[in-house]
Short mmCIF file of C-alpha atoms in Angstrom, two decimals:
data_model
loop_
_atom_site.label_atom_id
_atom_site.label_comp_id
_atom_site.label_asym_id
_atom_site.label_seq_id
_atom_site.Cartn_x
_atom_site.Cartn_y
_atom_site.Cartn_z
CA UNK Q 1 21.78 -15.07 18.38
CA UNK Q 2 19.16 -14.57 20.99
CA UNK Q 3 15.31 -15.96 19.90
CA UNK Q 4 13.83 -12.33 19.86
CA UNK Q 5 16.32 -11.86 16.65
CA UNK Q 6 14.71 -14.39 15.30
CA UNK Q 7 10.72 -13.05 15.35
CA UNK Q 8 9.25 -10.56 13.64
CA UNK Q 9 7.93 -7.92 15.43
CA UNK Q 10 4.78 -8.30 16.67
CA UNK Q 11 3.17 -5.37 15.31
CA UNK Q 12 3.68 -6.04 11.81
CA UNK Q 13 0.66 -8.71 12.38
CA UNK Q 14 -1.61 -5.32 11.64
CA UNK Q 15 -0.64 -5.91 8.06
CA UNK Q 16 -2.19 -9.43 7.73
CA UNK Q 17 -5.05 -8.31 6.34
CA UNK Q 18 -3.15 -6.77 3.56
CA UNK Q 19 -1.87 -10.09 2.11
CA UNK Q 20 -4.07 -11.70 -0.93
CA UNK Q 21 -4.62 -11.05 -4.67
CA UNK Q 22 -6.65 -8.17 -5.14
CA UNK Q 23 -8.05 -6.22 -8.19
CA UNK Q 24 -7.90 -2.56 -8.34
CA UNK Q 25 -10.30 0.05 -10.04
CA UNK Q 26 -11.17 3.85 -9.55
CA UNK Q 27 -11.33 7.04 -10.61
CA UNK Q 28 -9.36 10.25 -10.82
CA UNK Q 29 -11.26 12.88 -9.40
CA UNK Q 30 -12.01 14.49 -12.84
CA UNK Q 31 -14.12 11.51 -13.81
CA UNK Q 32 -17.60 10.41 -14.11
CA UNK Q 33 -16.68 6.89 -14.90
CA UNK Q 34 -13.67 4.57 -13.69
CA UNK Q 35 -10.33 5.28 -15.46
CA UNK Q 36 -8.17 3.51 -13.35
CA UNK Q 37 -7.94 -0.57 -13.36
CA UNK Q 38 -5.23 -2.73 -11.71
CA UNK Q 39 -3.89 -6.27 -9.56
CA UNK Q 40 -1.89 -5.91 -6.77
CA UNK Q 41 -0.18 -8.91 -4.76
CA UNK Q 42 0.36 -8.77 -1.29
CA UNK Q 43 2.75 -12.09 0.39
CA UNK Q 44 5.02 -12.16 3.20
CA UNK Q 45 8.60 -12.41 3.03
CA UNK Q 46 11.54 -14.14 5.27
CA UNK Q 47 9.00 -15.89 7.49
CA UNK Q 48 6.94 -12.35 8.04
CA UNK Q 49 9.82 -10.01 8.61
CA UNK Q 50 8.78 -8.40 5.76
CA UNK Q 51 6.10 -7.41 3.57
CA UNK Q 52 5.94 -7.67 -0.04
CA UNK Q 53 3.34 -6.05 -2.69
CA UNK Q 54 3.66 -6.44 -6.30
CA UNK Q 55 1.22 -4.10 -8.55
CA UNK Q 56 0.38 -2.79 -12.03
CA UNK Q 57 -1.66 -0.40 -12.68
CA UNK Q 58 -3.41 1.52 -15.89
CA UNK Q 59 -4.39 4.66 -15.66
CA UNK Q 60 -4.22 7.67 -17.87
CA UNK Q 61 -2.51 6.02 -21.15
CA UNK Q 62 0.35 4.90 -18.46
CA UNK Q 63 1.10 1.46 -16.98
CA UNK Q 64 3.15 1.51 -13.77
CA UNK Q 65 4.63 -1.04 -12.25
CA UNK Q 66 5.73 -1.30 -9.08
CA UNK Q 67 7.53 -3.48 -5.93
CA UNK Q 68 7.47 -1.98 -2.66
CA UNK Q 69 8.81 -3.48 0.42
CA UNK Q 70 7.64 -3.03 3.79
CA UNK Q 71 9.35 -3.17 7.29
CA UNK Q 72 8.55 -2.27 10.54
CA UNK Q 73 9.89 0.88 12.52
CA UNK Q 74 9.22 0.54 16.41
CA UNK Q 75 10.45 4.46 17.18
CA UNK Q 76 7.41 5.62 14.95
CA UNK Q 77 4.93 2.35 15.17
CA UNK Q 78 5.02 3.05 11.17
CA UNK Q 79 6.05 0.76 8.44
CA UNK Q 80 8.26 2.12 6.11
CA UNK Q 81 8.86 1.05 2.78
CA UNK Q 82 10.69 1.64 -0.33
CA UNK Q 83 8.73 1.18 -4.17
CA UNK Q 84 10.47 0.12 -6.65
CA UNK Q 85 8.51 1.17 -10.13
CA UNK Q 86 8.67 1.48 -13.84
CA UNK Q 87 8.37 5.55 -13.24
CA UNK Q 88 12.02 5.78 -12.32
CA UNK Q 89 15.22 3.98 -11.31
CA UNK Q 90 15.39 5.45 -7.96
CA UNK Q 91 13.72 4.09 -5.55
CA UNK Q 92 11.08 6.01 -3.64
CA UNK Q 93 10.42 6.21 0.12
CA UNK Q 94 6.82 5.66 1.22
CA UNK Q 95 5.10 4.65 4.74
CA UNK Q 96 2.35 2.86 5.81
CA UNK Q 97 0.19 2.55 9.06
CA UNK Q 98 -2.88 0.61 9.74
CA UNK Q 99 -4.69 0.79 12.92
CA UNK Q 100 -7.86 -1.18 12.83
CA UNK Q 101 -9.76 -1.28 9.79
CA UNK Q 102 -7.96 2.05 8.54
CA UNK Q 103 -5.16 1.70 6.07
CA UNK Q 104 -3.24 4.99 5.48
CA UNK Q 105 -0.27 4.93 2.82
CA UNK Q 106 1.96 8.14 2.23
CA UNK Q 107 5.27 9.72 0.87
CA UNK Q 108 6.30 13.85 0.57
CA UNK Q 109 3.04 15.39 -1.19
CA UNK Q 110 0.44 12.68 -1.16
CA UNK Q 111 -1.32 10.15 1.59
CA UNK Q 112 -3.91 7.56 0.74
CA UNK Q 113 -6.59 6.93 3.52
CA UNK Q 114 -9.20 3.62 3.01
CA UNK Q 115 -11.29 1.37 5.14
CA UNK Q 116 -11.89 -2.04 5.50
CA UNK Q 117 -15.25 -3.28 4.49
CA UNK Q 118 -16.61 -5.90 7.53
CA UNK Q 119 -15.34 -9.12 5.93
CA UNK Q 120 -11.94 -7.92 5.41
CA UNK Q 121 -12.03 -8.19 1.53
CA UNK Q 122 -12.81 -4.92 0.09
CA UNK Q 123 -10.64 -2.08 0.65
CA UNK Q 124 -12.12 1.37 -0.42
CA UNK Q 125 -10.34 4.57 -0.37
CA UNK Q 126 -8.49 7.77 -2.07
CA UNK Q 127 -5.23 9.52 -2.48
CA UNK Q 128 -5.00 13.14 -2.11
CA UNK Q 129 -2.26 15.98 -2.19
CA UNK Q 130 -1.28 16.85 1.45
CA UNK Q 131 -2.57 20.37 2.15
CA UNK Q 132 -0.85 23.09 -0.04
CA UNK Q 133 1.01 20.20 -2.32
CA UNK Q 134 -0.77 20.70 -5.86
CA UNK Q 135 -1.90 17.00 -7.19
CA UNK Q 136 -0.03 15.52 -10.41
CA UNK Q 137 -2.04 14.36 -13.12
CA UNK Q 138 -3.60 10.99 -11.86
CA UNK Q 139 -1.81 11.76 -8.35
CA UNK Q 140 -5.82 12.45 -6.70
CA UNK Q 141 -8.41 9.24 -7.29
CA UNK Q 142 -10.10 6.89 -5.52
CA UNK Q 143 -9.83 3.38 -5.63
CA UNK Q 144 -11.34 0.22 -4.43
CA UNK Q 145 -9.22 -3.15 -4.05
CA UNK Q 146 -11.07 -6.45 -3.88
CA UNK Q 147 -9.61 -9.54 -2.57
CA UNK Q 148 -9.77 -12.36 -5.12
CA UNK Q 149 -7.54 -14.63 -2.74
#
């Protein structure tokens, strides 16, 4: 087996600032005051060939829970994943992409877009409906993720 086999790719390093302990709240777009409250877990898995984030999250009388696994795809520069959640026994394909201090996270109908703050731990953003996709209940809010660790 030749030593590239064995090393990630390199551009799955963009994710590193993903990876900590974070708390979640937010707001669907309906609200005046936050609705939405949440941890998620971000780690490394098989010596960084892949990406792991664990999260639950309350928000309109439901608790989700979710796995999602990410990879890397070199013919898009994209990192696929697949979530694995409380909301159904198939799993669900998703993508991600962060350039910079821009995170963007989508599937069919819906993309989340956030930013950075400048010391890396606050991550502050919103899903939406793609254009001409009509939001589900709780499918439009924004969110903000602290890092605890």
């Amino acid at each position: 087996m030749s030593e590239q086999a064995n090393t990630p790719q390199p551009a799955l390093k963009r994710l590193e600032k993903l990876v900590g302990i974070w708390t979640l709240t937010g707001r669907t777009l309906d609200s005046e005051v936050d609705n939405i409250t949440g941890s998620v877990t971000i780690e490394w898995l098989l010596d960084g060939f892949f990406l792991q984030q664990r999260g639950e999250i309350a928000m309109i009388g439901f608790k989700g829970q979710s796995l999602e696994i990410l990879s890397y795809d070199p013919e898009t520069d994209t990192f696929p994943s697949l979530v694995y959640s409380n909301m159904g026994s198939v799993p669900l394909p998703y993508c991600w992409d962060v350039q910079g201090e821009v995170v963007t996270h989508w599937t069919e109908g819906s993309k989340y877009t956030g930013t950075f703050s400048e010391d890396g731990n606050t991550l502050s953003g919103g899903w939406r409906p793609v254009e001409g996709v009509e939001a589900e209940p709780g499918g439009a809010y924004d969110a903000v993720m602290t890092r605890r660790q």
